[in-house]
Amino acid sequence: MTPEETRELLERYFQSDHGDTSMMADDVVFTDMLTGQEWIGPDAVQGMLDYIYNQAFNATAEVKYICYGPGAASLEAEFVGTQQQEFAGIPNTGRKVRAPLCVTYRCADGKITHGYVYSLLAPKMMMDAMG
């Protein structure tokens, strides 16, 4: 995919608020790079995103930068929200959370094939709870 095709695909995906799984390959894989946990398939990825952004938290990603290349992109953002449920063993505090977030995407044949999620959300929450 050209950088322009990659940009067009991911901009549609971001505008859908991650809700349109038609832009994901049938065997898409999102990997949490801190824990190694993987979500395979559009339904699993959508379930993970819904859990993080709408159930465990009421949250959004405040985008800082996005870089597009041929079949790849990198997003730098801040995860911003309020905890609503237990998350990563941390009881629900109802506190506001702000943590760094980076996601790199791989794309092929007009679909998202991989998402590599680099987030310090759980460690940041643990440090905030201790301090």
CSV table of N, CA, C and O in Angstrom, one decimal:
chain,number,residue,atom,x,y,z
A,1,MET,N,0.8,-1.2,0.0
A,1,MET,CA,0.0,0.0,0.0
A,1,MET,C,0.9,1.2,0.0
A,1,MET,O,1.9,1.3,0.7
A,2,THR,N,0.5,2.3,-0.7
A,2,THR,CA,1.2,3.5,-0.7
A,2,THR,C,0.9,4.3,0.6
A,2,THR,O,-0.1,4.0,1.3
A,3,PRO,N,1.8,5.2,0.9
A,3,PRO,CA,1.5,6.0,2.1
A,3,PRO,C,0.1,6.7,2.1
A,3,PRO,O,-0.6,6.8,3.1
A,4,GLU,N,-0.3,7.1,0.9
A,4,GLU,CA,-1.6,7.8,0.8
A,4,GLU,C,-2.8,6.8,1.0
A,4,GLU,O,-3.8,7.1,1.7
A,5,GLU,N,-2.6,5.5,0.5
A,5,GLU,CA,-3.6,4.5,0.8
A,5,GLU,C,-3.7,4.2,2.3
A,5,GLU,O,-4.8,4.0,2.8
A,6,THR,N,-2.5,4.1,2.9
A,6,THR,CA,-2.5,3.8,4.3
A,6,THR,C,-3.1,4.9,5.1
A,6,THR,O,-3.9,4.6,6.0
A,7,ARG,N,-2.9,6.2,4.8
A,7,ARG,CA,-3.5,7.3,5.4
A,7,ARG,C,-5.0,7.3,5.3
A,7,ARG,O,-5.7,7.4,6.3
A,8,GLU,N,-5.5,7.0,4.1
A,8,GLU,CA,-6.9,7.0,3.8
A,8,GLU,C,-7.6,5.9,4.6
A,8,GLU,O,-8.6,6.1,5.3
A,9,LEU,N,-7.0,4.7,4.7
A,9,LEU,CA,-7.6,3.6,5.4
A,9,LEU,C,-7.7,3.9,6.9
A,9,LEU,O,-8.7,3.8,7.6
A,10,LEU,N,-6.5,4.4,7.5
A,10,LEU,CA,-6.5,4.7,8.9
A,10,LEU,C,-7.3,5.9,9.3
A,10,LEU,O,-7.9,5.9,10.4
A,11,GLU,N,-7.4,6.9,8.5
A,11,GLU,CA,-8.3,8.0,8.8
A,11,GLU,C,-9.7,7.6,8.9
A,11,GLU,O,-10.5,8.0,9.8
A,12,ARG,N,-10.1,6.7,8.0
A,12,ARG,CA,-11.5,6.2,8.0
A,12,ARG,C,-11.7,5.4,9.3
A,12,ARG,O,-12.7,5.5,10.0
A,13,TYR,N,-10.7,4.6,9.7
A,13,TYR,CA,-10.8,3.8,10.9
A,13,TYR,C,-10.9,4.7,12.1
A,13,TYR,O,-11.7,4.5,13.0
A,14,PHE,N,-10.0,5.7,12.2
A,14,PHE,CA,-10.0,6.6,13.4
A,14,PHE,C,-11.4,7.4,13.4
A,14,PHE,O,-11.9,7.6,14.5
A,15,GLN,N,-11.9,7.8,12.3
A,15,GLN,CA,-13.2,8.5,12.3
A,15,GLN,C,-14.3,7.7,12.7
A,15,GLN,O,-15.3,8.2,13.2
A,16,SER,N,-14.2,6.4,12.6
A,16,SER,CA,-15.3,5.5,13.0
A,16,SER,C,-15.3,5.2,14.5
A,16,SER,O,-16.1,4.4,15.0
A,17,ASP,N,-14.3,5.8,15.2
A,17,ASP,CA,-14.1,5.6,16.6
A,17,ASP,C,-13.8,4.2,16.9
A,17,ASP,O,-14.3,3.6,17.9
A,18,HIS,N,-13.1,3.6,16.0
A,18,HIS,CA,-12.7,2.2,16.1
A,18,HIS,C,-13.8,1.2,16.0
A,18,HIS,O,-13.7,0.0,16.3
A,19,GLY,N,-15.0,1.7,15.6
A,19,GLY,CA,-16.2,0.9,15.6
A,19,GLY,C,-16.5,0.1,14.3
A,19,GLY,O,-17.3,-0.8,14.3
A,20,ASP,N,-15.8,0.4,13.2
A,20,ASP,CA,-16.0,-0.2,12.0
A,20,ASP,C,-14.9,-1.3,11.7
A,20,ASP,O,-13.8,-1.0,11.3
A,21,THR,N,-15.3,-2.5,12.0
A,21,THR,CA,-14.3,-3.6,11.8
A,21,THR,C,-14.1,-4.0,10.4
A,21,THR,O,-13.2,-4.9,10.1
A,22,SER,N,-14.9,-3.5,9.4
A,22,SER,CA,-14.7,-3.8,8.0
A,22,SER,C,-13.3,-3.4,7.5
A,22,SER,O,-12.9,-3.9,6.4
A,23,MET,N,-12.7,-2.5,8.2
A,23,MET,CA,-11.3,-2.1,7.8
A,23,MET,C,-10.2,-3.0,8.3
A,23,MET,O,-9.0,-2.8,8.1
A,24,MET,N,-10.6,-4.0,9.0
A,24,MET,CA,-9.6,-5.0,9.6
A,24,MET,C,-9.6,-6.3,8.8
A,24,MET,O,-10.7,-6.8,8.3
A,25,ALA,N,-8.4,-6.8,8.6
A,25,ALA,CA,-8.3,-8.1,7.9
A,25,ALA,C,-9.0,-9.2,8.8
A,25,ALA,O,-9.1,-9.0,10.0
A,26,ASP,N,-9.4,-10.2,8.2
A,26,ASP,CA,-10.1,-11.3,9.0
A,26,ASP,C,-9.2,-11.9,10.0
A,26,ASP,O,-9.6,-12.4,11.1
A,27,ASP,N,-7.9,-11.9,9.8
A,27,ASP,CA,-6.9,-12.4,10.8
A,27,ASP,C,-6.1,-11.3,11.4
A,27,ASP,O,-5.0,-11.6,11.9
A,28,VAL,N,-6.7,-10.1,11.6
A,28,VAL,CA,-6.0,-9.0,12.2
A,28,VAL,C,-5.6,-9.4,13.6
A,28,VAL,O,-6.2,-10.2,14.3
A,29,VAL,N,-4.4,-8.9,14.1
A,29,VAL,CA,-3.9,-9.2,15.4
A,29,VAL,C,-3.5,-7.9,16.0
A,29,VAL,O,-2.7,-7.1,15.5
A,30,PHE,N,-4.0,-7.6,17.2
A,30,PHE,CA,-3.6,-6.5,18.0
A,30,PHE,C,-2.8,-7.1,19.2
A,30,PHE,O,-3.3,-8.0,19.9
A,31,THR,N,-1.6,-6.6,19.5
A,31,THR,CA,-0.7,-7.1,20.5
A,31,THR,C,-0.4,-6.0,21.5
A,31,THR,O,0.0,-4.9,21.2
A,32,ASP,N,-0.6,-6.3,22.8
A,32,ASP,CA,-0.2,-5.4,23.9
A,32,ASP,C,1.3,-5.7,24.1
A,32,ASP,O,1.6,-6.8,24.6
A,33,MET,N,2.1,-4.8,23.8
A,33,MET,CA,3.6,-5.0,23.8
A,33,MET,C,4.1,-5.1,25.2
A,33,MET,O,5.2,-5.6,25.4
A,34,LEU,N,3.4,-4.6,26.2
A,34,LEU,CA,3.9,-4.7,27.6
A,34,LEU,C,3.6,-6.1,28.1
A,34,LEU,O,4.5,-6.6,28.8
A,35,THR,N,2.5,-6.7,27.8
A,35,THR,CA,2.1,-8.0,28.4
A,35,THR,C,2.3,-9.1,27.4
A,35,THR,O,2.3,-10.3,27.9
A,36,GLY,N,2.3,-8.8,26.1
A,36,GLY,CA,2.3,-9.9,25.1
A,36,GLY,C,0.9,-10.4,24.8
A,36,GLY,O,0.8,-11.3,23.9
A,37,GLN,N,-0.1,-10.0,25.4
A,37,GLN,CA,-1.5,-10.5,25.2
A,37,GLN,C,-1.9,-10.1,23.8
A,37,GLN,O,-1.6,-9.0,23.3
A,38,GLU,N,-2.6,-11.0,23.1
A,38,GLU,CA,-3.0,-10.7,21.7
A,38,GLU,C,-4.5,-10.9,21.6
A,38,GLU,O,-5.1,-11.8,22.2
A,39,TRP,N,-5.1,-10.1,20.7
A,39,TRP,CA,-6.5,-10.2,20.3
A,39,TRP,C,-6.5,-10.5,18.8
A,39,TRP,O,-5.9,-9.8,18.0
A,40,ILE,N,-7.1,-11.6,18.4
A,40,ILE,CA,-7.0,-12.1,17.0
A,40,ILE,C,-8.4,-12.1,16.4
A,40,ILE,O,-9.3,-12.7,17.0
A,41,GLY,N,-8.5,-11.4,15.3
A,41,GLY,CA,-9.8,-11.3,14.6
A,41,GLY,C,-10.5,-10.0,14.9
A,41,GLY,O,-10.3,-9.4,16.0
A,42,PRO,N,-11.3,-9.5,14.0
A,42,PRO,CA,-12.0,-8.2,14.2
A,42,PRO,C,-12.9,-8.1,15.4
A,42,PRO,O,-12.9,-7.1,16.1
A,43,ASP,N,-13.6,-9.2,15.7
A,43,ASP,CA,-14.5,-9.2,16.9
A,43,ASP,C,-13.7,-9.1,18.2
A,43,ASP,O,-14.1,-8.4,19.1
A,44,ALA,N,-12.6,-9.8,18.2
A,44,ALA,CA,-11.8,-9.8,19.5
A,44,ALA,C,-11.2,-8.4,19.7
A,44,ALA,O,-11.1,-7.9,20.8
A,45,VAL,N,-10.6,-7.8,18.6
A,45,VAL,CA,-10.0,-6.5,18.7
A,45,VAL,C,-11.1,-5.5,19.1
A,45,VAL,O,-10.9,-4.7,20.0
A,46,GLN,N,-12.3,-5.6,18.4
A,46,GLN,CA,-13.4,-4.6,18.8
A,46,GLN,C,-13.8,-4.8,20.2
A,46,GLN,O,-14.0,-3.8,20.9
A,47,GLY,N,-13.8,-6.0,20.7
A,47,GLY,CA,-14.2,-6.3,22.1
A,47,GLY,C,-13.2,-5.7,23.1
A,47,GLY,O,-13.6,-5.1,24.1
A,48,MET,N,-11.9,-5.8,22.7
A,48,MET,CA,-10.9,-5.2,23.6
A,48,MET,C,-11.0,-3.7,23.6
A,48,MET,O,-10.9,-3.1,24.7
A,49,LEU,N,-11.1,-3.1,22.4
A,49,LEU,CA,-11.3,-1.6,22.4
A,49,LEU,C,-12.5,-1.1,23.1
A,49,LEU,O,-12.4,-0.2,23.9
A,50,ASP,N,-13.6,-1.8,23.0
A,50,ASP,CA,-14.8,-1.5,23.7
A,50,ASP,C,-14.6,-1.6,25.2
A,50,ASP,O,-15.0,-0.7,26.0
A,51,TYR,N,-14.0,-2.7,25.6
A,51,TYR,CA,-13.7,-2.8,27.1
A,51,TYR,C,-12.9,-1.7,27.6
A,51,TYR,O,-13.2,-1.1,28.7
A,52,ILE,N,-11.8,-1.4,26.9
A,52,ILE,CA,-10.8,-0.3,27.4
A,52,ILE,C,-11.5,1.0,27.4
A,52,ILE,O,-11.4,1.8,28.4
A,53,TYR,N,-12.1,1.4,26.3
A,53,TYR,CA,-12.6,2.8,26.1
A,53,TYR,C,-14.0,3.1,26.7
A,53,TYR,O,-14.3,4.2,27.0
A,54,ASN,N,-14.8,2.0,26.8
A,54,ASN,CA,-16.2,2.2,27.2
A,54,ASN,C,-16.6,1.5,28.5
A,54,ASN,O,-17.6,1.9,29.1
A,55,GLN,N,-15.9,0.5,28.9
A,55,GLN,CA,-16.4,-0.3,30.1
A,55,GLN,C,-15.4,0.0,31.2
A,55,GLN,O,-15.9,0.6,32.2
A,56,ALA,N,-14.2,-0.4,31.1
A,56,ALA,CA,-13.2,-0.2,32.2
A,56,ALA,C,-13.0,1.3,32.4
A,56,ALA,O,-12.8,1.8,33.6
A,57,PHE,N,-13.1,2.1,31.3
A,57,PHE,CA,-12.9,3.5,31.4
A,57,PHE,C,-13.9,4.2,30.5
A,57,PHE,O,-14.5,3.6,29.6
A,58,ASN,N,-14.2,5.4,30.8
A,58,ASN,CA,-14.9,6.3,29.8
A,58,ASN,C,-13.8,7.2,29.3
A,58,ASN,O,-13.3,8.1,29.9
A,59,ALA,N,-13.2,6.8,28.1
A,59,ALA,CA,-12.0,7.4,27.7
A,59,ALA,C,-11.9,7.6,26.2
A,59,ALA,O,-12.7,7.1,25.4
A,60,THR,N,-10.9,8.4,25.8
A,60,THR,CA,-10.6,8.7,24.5
A,60,THR,C,-9.1,8.7,24.3
A,60,THR,O,-8.3,8.7,25.3
A,61,ALA,N,-8.6,8.7,23.1
A,61,ALA,CA,-7.2,8.9,22.8
A,61,ALA,C,-7.0,10.3,22.2
A,61,ALA,O,-7.6,10.6,21.2
A,62,GLU,N,-6.3,11.1,22.9
A,62,GLU,CA,-6.0,12.4,22.4
A,62,GLU,C,-4.7,12.3,21.5
A,62,GLU,O,-3.6,12.1,22.0
A,63,VAL,N,-4.9,12.4,20.2
A,63,VAL,CA,-3.9,12.2,19.2
A,63,VAL,C,-2.9,13.4,19.2
A,63,VAL,O,-3.4,14.5,19.1
A,64,LYS,N,-1.6,13.1,19.3
A,64,LYS,CA,-0.6,14.1,19.2
A,64,LYS,C,0.0,14.1,17.8
A,64,LYS,O,0.1,15.2,17.2
A,65,TYR,N,0.4,12.9,17.3
A,65,TYR,CA,1.1,12.8,16.0
A,65,TYR,C,0.7,11.5,15.4
A,65,TYR,O,0.5,10.5,16.0
A,66,ILE,N,0.6,11.5,14.0
A,66,ILE,CA,0.4,10.3,13.2
A,66,ILE,C,1.4,10.4,12.1
A,66,ILE,O,1.5,11.4,11.4
A,67,CYS,N,2.1,9.4,11.8
A,67,CYS,CA,3.1,9.3,10.7
A,67,CYS,C,2.6,8.1,9.8
A,67,CYS,O,2.3,7.0,10.3
A,68,TYR,N,2.5,8.4,8.5
A,68,TYR,CA,2.1,7.3,7.6
A,68,TYR,C,3.2,7.0,6.6
A,68,TYR,O,4.0,7.8,6.2
A,69,GLY,N,3.3,5.7,6.4
A,69,GLY,CA,4.3,5.2,5.4
A,69,GLY,C,3.6,4.1,4.5
A,69,GLY,O,2.4,3.9,4.6
A,70,PRO,N,4.4,3.5,3.7
A,70,PRO,CA,3.8,2.4,2.8
A,70,PRO,C,3.4,1.2,3.6
A,70,PRO,O,4.3,0.5,4.1
A,71,GLY,N,2.1,1.1,3.9
A,71,GLY,CA,1.6,-0.1,4.6
A,71,GLY,C,1.9,-0.1,6.1
A,71,GLY,O,1.7,-1.1,6.7
A,72,ALA,N,2.2,1.1,6.6
A,72,ALA,CA,2.5,1.2,8.0
A,72,ALA,C,2.2,2.6,8.5
A,72,ALA,O,2.2,3.6,7.8
A,73,ALA,N,1.8,2.7,9.8
A,73,ALA,CA,1.6,4.0,10.4
A,73,ALA,C,1.9,3.9,11.9
A,73,ALA,O,1.9,2.8,12.5
A,74,SER,N,2.2,5.1,12.5
A,74,SER,CA,2.5,5.2,13.9
A,74,SER,C,1.7,6.3,14.5
A,74,SER,O,1.6,7.4,13.9
A,75,LEU,N,1.0,6.0,15.6
A,75,LEU,CA,0.2,7.0,16.3
A,75,LEU,C,0.7,7.3,17.6
A,75,LEU,O,1.0,6.3,18.4
A,76,GLU,N,0.9,8.5,18.0
A,76,GLU,CA,1.3,8.9,19.3
A,76,GLU,C,0.2,9.7,20.0
A,76,GLU,O,-0.4,10.6,19.3
A,77,ALA,N,-0.3,9.3,21.1
A,77,ALA,CA,-1.4,9.9,21.8
A,77,ALA,C,-1.3,9.8,23.3
A,77,ALA,O,-0.4,9.2,23.8
A,78,GLU,N,-2.3,10.4,23.9
A,78,GLU,CA,-2.5,10.2,25.4
A,78,GLU,C,-3.8,9.5,25.6
A,78,GLU,O,-4.8,10.0,25.0
A,79,PHE,N,-3.9,8.5,26.4
A,79,PHE,CA,-5.1,7.9,26.8
A,79,PHE,C,-5.7,8.7,28.0
A,79,PHE,O,-5.0,8.9,29.0
A,80,VAL,N,-6.9,9.2,27.8
A,80,VAL,CA,-7.4,10.1,28.8
A,80,VAL,C,-8.9,9.7,29.1
A,80,VAL,O,-9.7,9.5,28.2
A,81,GLY,N,-9.1,9.5,30.4
A,81,GLY,CA,-10.5,9.1,30.8
A,81,GLY,C,-10.6,8.9,32.3
A,81,GLY,O,-9.8,9.3,33.1
A,82,THR,N,-11.7,8.3,32.7
A,82,THR,CA,-12.1,8.1,34.0
A,82,THR,C,-12.3,6.6,34.2
A,82,THR,O,-13.1,6.0,33.5
A,83,GLN,N,-11.7,6.0,35.3
A,83,GLN,CA,-11.9,4.6,35.5
A,83,GLN,C,-13.3,4.3,36.0
A,83,GLN,O,-13.9,5.0,36.8
A,84,GLN,N,-13.9,3.3,35.4
A,84,GLN,CA,-15.3,2.9,35.7
A,84,GLN,C,-15.4,1.5,36.3
A,84,GLN,O,-16.5,1.1,36.9
A,85,GLN,N,-14.4,0.6,36.1
A,85,GLN,CA,-14.4,-0.7,36.6
A,85,GLN,C,-12.9,-1.1,37.0
A,85,GLN,O,-12.0,-0.4,36.7
A,86,GLU,N,-12.8,-2.3,37.6
A,86,GLU,CA,-11.5,-2.8,37.9
A,86,GLU,C,-10.7,-3.0,36.6
A,86,GLU,O,-11.3,-3.3,35.6
A,87,PHE,N,-9.5,-2.7,36.6
A,87,PHE,CA,-8.6,-2.8,35.4
A,87,PHE,C,-7.2,-3.3,35.9
A,87,PHE,O,-6.6,-2.7,36.7
A,88,ALA,N,-6.8,-4.3,35.2
A,88,ALA,CA,-5.4,-4.9,35.5
A,88,ALA,C,-5.2,-5.1,37.0
A,88,ALA,O,-4.1,-4.8,37.5
A,89,GLY,N,-6.2,-5.6,37.7
A,89,GLY,CA,-6.1,-5.8,39.1
A,89,GLY,C,-6.2,-4.6,40.0
A,89,GLY,O,-6.0,-4.7,41.2
A,90,ILE,N,-6.4,-3.5,39.4
A,90,ILE,CA,-6.5,-2.2,40.1
A,90,ILE,C,-8.0,-1.9,40.3
A,90,ILE,O,-8.8,-1.8,39.4
A,91,PRO,N,-8.5,-1.9,41.6
A,91,PRO,CA,-9.9,-1.7,41.9
A,91,PRO,C,-10.4,-0.4,41.3
A,91,PRO,O,-9.6,0.6,41.1
A,92,ASN,N,-11.7,-0.3,41.0
A,92,ASN,CA,-12.2,0.9,40.5
A,92,ASN,C,-12.1,2.1,41.5
A,92,ASN,O,-12.5,2.0,42.6
A,93,THR,N,-11.4,3.1,41.0
A,93,THR,CA,-11.1,4.3,41.9
A,93,THR,C,-12.0,5.4,41.4
A,93,THR,O,-12.2,6.4,42.2
A,94,GLY,N,-12.5,5.4,40.2
A,94,GLY,CA,-13.3,6.5,39.7
A,94,GLY,C,-12.4,7.7,39.4
A,94,GLY,O,-12.9,8.8,39.1
A,95,ARG,N,-11.1,7.5,39.4
A,95,ARG,CA,-10.2,8.6,39.2
A,95,ARG,C,-10.0,8.9,37.7
A,95,ARG,O,-10.1,8.0,36.9
A,96,LYS,N,-9.6,10.1,37.4
A,96,LYS,CA,-9.2,10.5,36.1
A,96,LYS,C,-7.8,9.9,35.8
A,96,LYS,O,-7.0,9.8,36.7
A,97,VAL,N,-7.6,9.4,34.6
A,97,VAL,CA,-6.4,8.8,34.2
A,97,VAL,C,-5.9,9.4,32.9
A,97,VAL,O,-6.6,9.8,32.0
A,98,ARG,N,-4.5,9.6,32.8
A,98,ARG,CA,-3.9,10.2,31.7
A,98,ARG,C,-2.6,9.4,31.5
A,98,ARG,O,-1.8,9.4,32.4
A,99,ALA,N,-2.4,8.7,30.4
A,99,ALA,CA,-1.2,7.9,30.2
A,99,ALA,C,-0.8,7.9,28.8
A,99,ALA,O,-1.6,8.0,27.9
A,100,PRO,N,0.5,7.8,28.5
A,100,PRO,CA,1.0,7.8,27.2
A,100,PRO,C,0.6,6.5,26.4
A,100,PRO,O,0.4,5.4,27.0
A,101,LEU,N,0.4,6.7,25.1
A,101,LEU,CA,-0.1,5.6,24.2
A,101,LEU,C,0.6,5.8,22.9
A,101,LEU,O,0.6,6.9,22.3
A,102,CYS,N,1.1,4.7,22.4
A,102,CYS,CA,1.6,4.6,21.0
A,102,CYS,C,1.1,3.3,20.4
A,102,CYS,O,1.1,2.3,21.0
A,103,VAL,N,0.6,3.5,19.2
A,103,VAL,CA,0.1,2.3,18.4
A,103,VAL,C,0.8,2.3,17.0
A,103,VAL,O,0.7,3.4,16.4
A,104,THR,N,1.4,1.2,16.6
A,104,THR,CA,1.9,1.1,15.3
A,104,THR,C,1.0,0.2,14.6
A,104,THR,O,0.6,-0.8,15.1
A,105,TYR,N,0.7,0.5,13.3
A,105,TYR,CA,-0.2,-0.3,12.5
A,105,TYR,C,0.5,-0.8,11.3
A,105,TYR,O,1.4,-0.1,10.7
A,106,ARG,N,0.1,-2.0,10.9
A,106,ARG,CA,0.6,-2.6,9.6
A,106,ARG,C,-0.7,-2.8,8.8
A,106,ARG,O,-1.7,-3.3,9.3
A,107,CYS,N,-0.6,-2.5,7.5
A,107,CYS,CA,-1.7,-2.6,6.6
A,107,CYS,C,-1.3,-3.3,5.3
A,107,CYS,O,-0.2,-3.2,4.8
A,108,ALA,N,-2.2,-4.1,4.7
A,108,ALA,CA,-2.0,-4.7,3.4
A,108,ALA,C,-3.4,-4.9,2.8
A,108,ALA,O,-4.4,-5.2,3.4
A,109,ASP,N,-3.4,-4.8,1.5
A,109,ASP,CA,-4.6,-5.1,0.7
A,109,ASP,C,-5.8,-4.3,1.2
A,109,ASP,O,-6.9,-4.8,1.2
A,110,GLY,N,-5.6,-3.1,1.6
A,110,GLY,CA,-6.7,-2.2,2.0
A,110,GLY,C,-7.2,-2.5,3.4
A,110,GLY,O,-8.3,-2.1,3.7
A,111,LYS,N,-6.5,-3.3,4.2
A,111,LYS,CA,-7.0,-3.7,5.5
A,111,LYS,C,-5.9,-3.5,6.6
A,111,LYS,O,-4.7,-3.6,6.3
A,112,ILE,N,-6.3,-3.3,7.8
A,112,ILE,CA,-5.4,-3.3,8.9
A,112,ILE,C,-5.1,-4.7,9.3
A,112,ILE,O,-6.0,-5.5,9.5
A,113,THR,N,-3.8,-5.1,9.3
A,113,THR,CA,-3.4,-6.5,9.6
A,113,THR,C,-2.9,-6.7,11.0
A,113,THR,O,-3.0,-7.7,11.6
A,114,HIS,N,-2.2,-5.6,11.5
A,114,HIS,CA,-1.6,-5.7,12.9
A,114,HIS,C,-1.7,-4.3,13.6
A,114,HIS,O,-1.6,-3.3,12.9
A,115,GLY,N,-1.9,-4.4,14.9
A,115,GLY,CA,-1.8,-3.2,15.7
A,115,GLY,C,-0.9,-3.6,16.9
A,115,GLY,O,-1.1,-4.6,17.6
A,116,TYR,N,0.2,-2.8,17.1
A,116,TYR,CA,1.1,-3.1,18.2
A,116,TYR,C,0.9,-1.9,19.2
A,116,TYR,O,1.2,-0.8,18.9
A,117,VAL,N,0.4,-2.2,20.3
A,117,VAL,CA,0.0,-1.2,21.3
A,117,VAL,C,1.0,-1.1,22.4
A,117,VAL,O,1.3,-2.1,23.1
A,118,TYR,N,1.6,0.1,22.5
A,118,TYR,CA,2.6,0.4,23.5
A,118,TYR,C,1.9,1.4,24.5
A,118,TYR,O,1.7,2.6,24.1
A,119,SER,N,1.5,0.9,25.7
A,119,SER,CA,0.9,1.8,26.7
A,119,SER,C,1.4,1.6,28.1
A,119,SER,O,1.8,0.4,28.4
A,120,LEU,N,1.5,2.6,28.8
A,120,LEU,CA,1.9,2.5,30.2
A,120,LEU,C,0.7,2.8,31.2
A,120,LEU,O,0.9,3.2,32.3
A,121,LEU,N,-0.5,2.4,30.7
A,121,LEU,CA,-1.7,2.7,31.5
A,121,LEU,C,-1.7,2.1,32.8
A,121,LEU,O,-1.8,2.7,33.8
A,122,ALA,N,-1.5,0.7,32.9
A,122,ALA,CA,-1.6,0.0,34.2
A,122,ALA,C,-0.4,0.5,35.1
A,122,ALA,O,-0.7,0.8,36.3
A,123,PRO,N,0.8,0.5,34.6
A,123,PRO,CA,1.9,1.0,35.5
A,123,PRO,C,1.7,2.4,36.0
A,123,PRO,O,1.9,2.7,37.2
A,124,LYS,N,1.2,3.3,35.1
A,124,LYS,CA,0.9,4.7,35.5
A,124,LYS,C,-0.2,4.7,36.6
A,124,LYS,O,0.0,5.4,37.6
A,125,MET,N,-1.2,3.9,36.5
A,125,MET,CA,-2.3,3.9,37.5
A,125,MET,C,-1.8,3.4,38.8
A,125,MET,O,-2.1,3.8,39.9
A,126,MET,N,-0.9,2.3,38.8
A,126,MET,CA,-0.3,1.8,40.0
A,126,MET,C,0.5,2.8,40.7
A,126,MET,O,0.5,3.0,41.9
A,127,MET,N,1.4,3.5,39.9
A,127,MET,CA,2.2,4.6,40.5
A,127,MET,C,1.3,5.7,41.1
A,127,MET,O,1.6,6.2,42.2
A,128,ASP,N,0.3,6.1,40.4
A,128,ASP,CA,-0.6,7.2,40.9
A,128,ASP,C,-1.3,6.7,42.2
A,128,ASP,O,-1.4,7.5,43.1
A,129,ALA,N,-1.7,5.5,42.3
A,129,ALA,CA,-2.3,4.9,43.5
A,129,ALA,C,-1.4,4.9,44.7
A,129,ALA,O,-1.8,5.1,45.8
A,130,MET,N,-0.1,4.7,44.4
A,130,MET,CA,0.9,4.7,45.5
A,130,MET,C,1.3,6.1,46.0
A,130,MET,O,1.8,6.2,47.1
A,131,GLY,N,1.1,7.1,45.1
A,131,GLY,CA,1.7,8.4,45.4
A,131,GLY,C,0.6,9.3,45.7
A,131,GLY,O,0.4,10.3,46.3
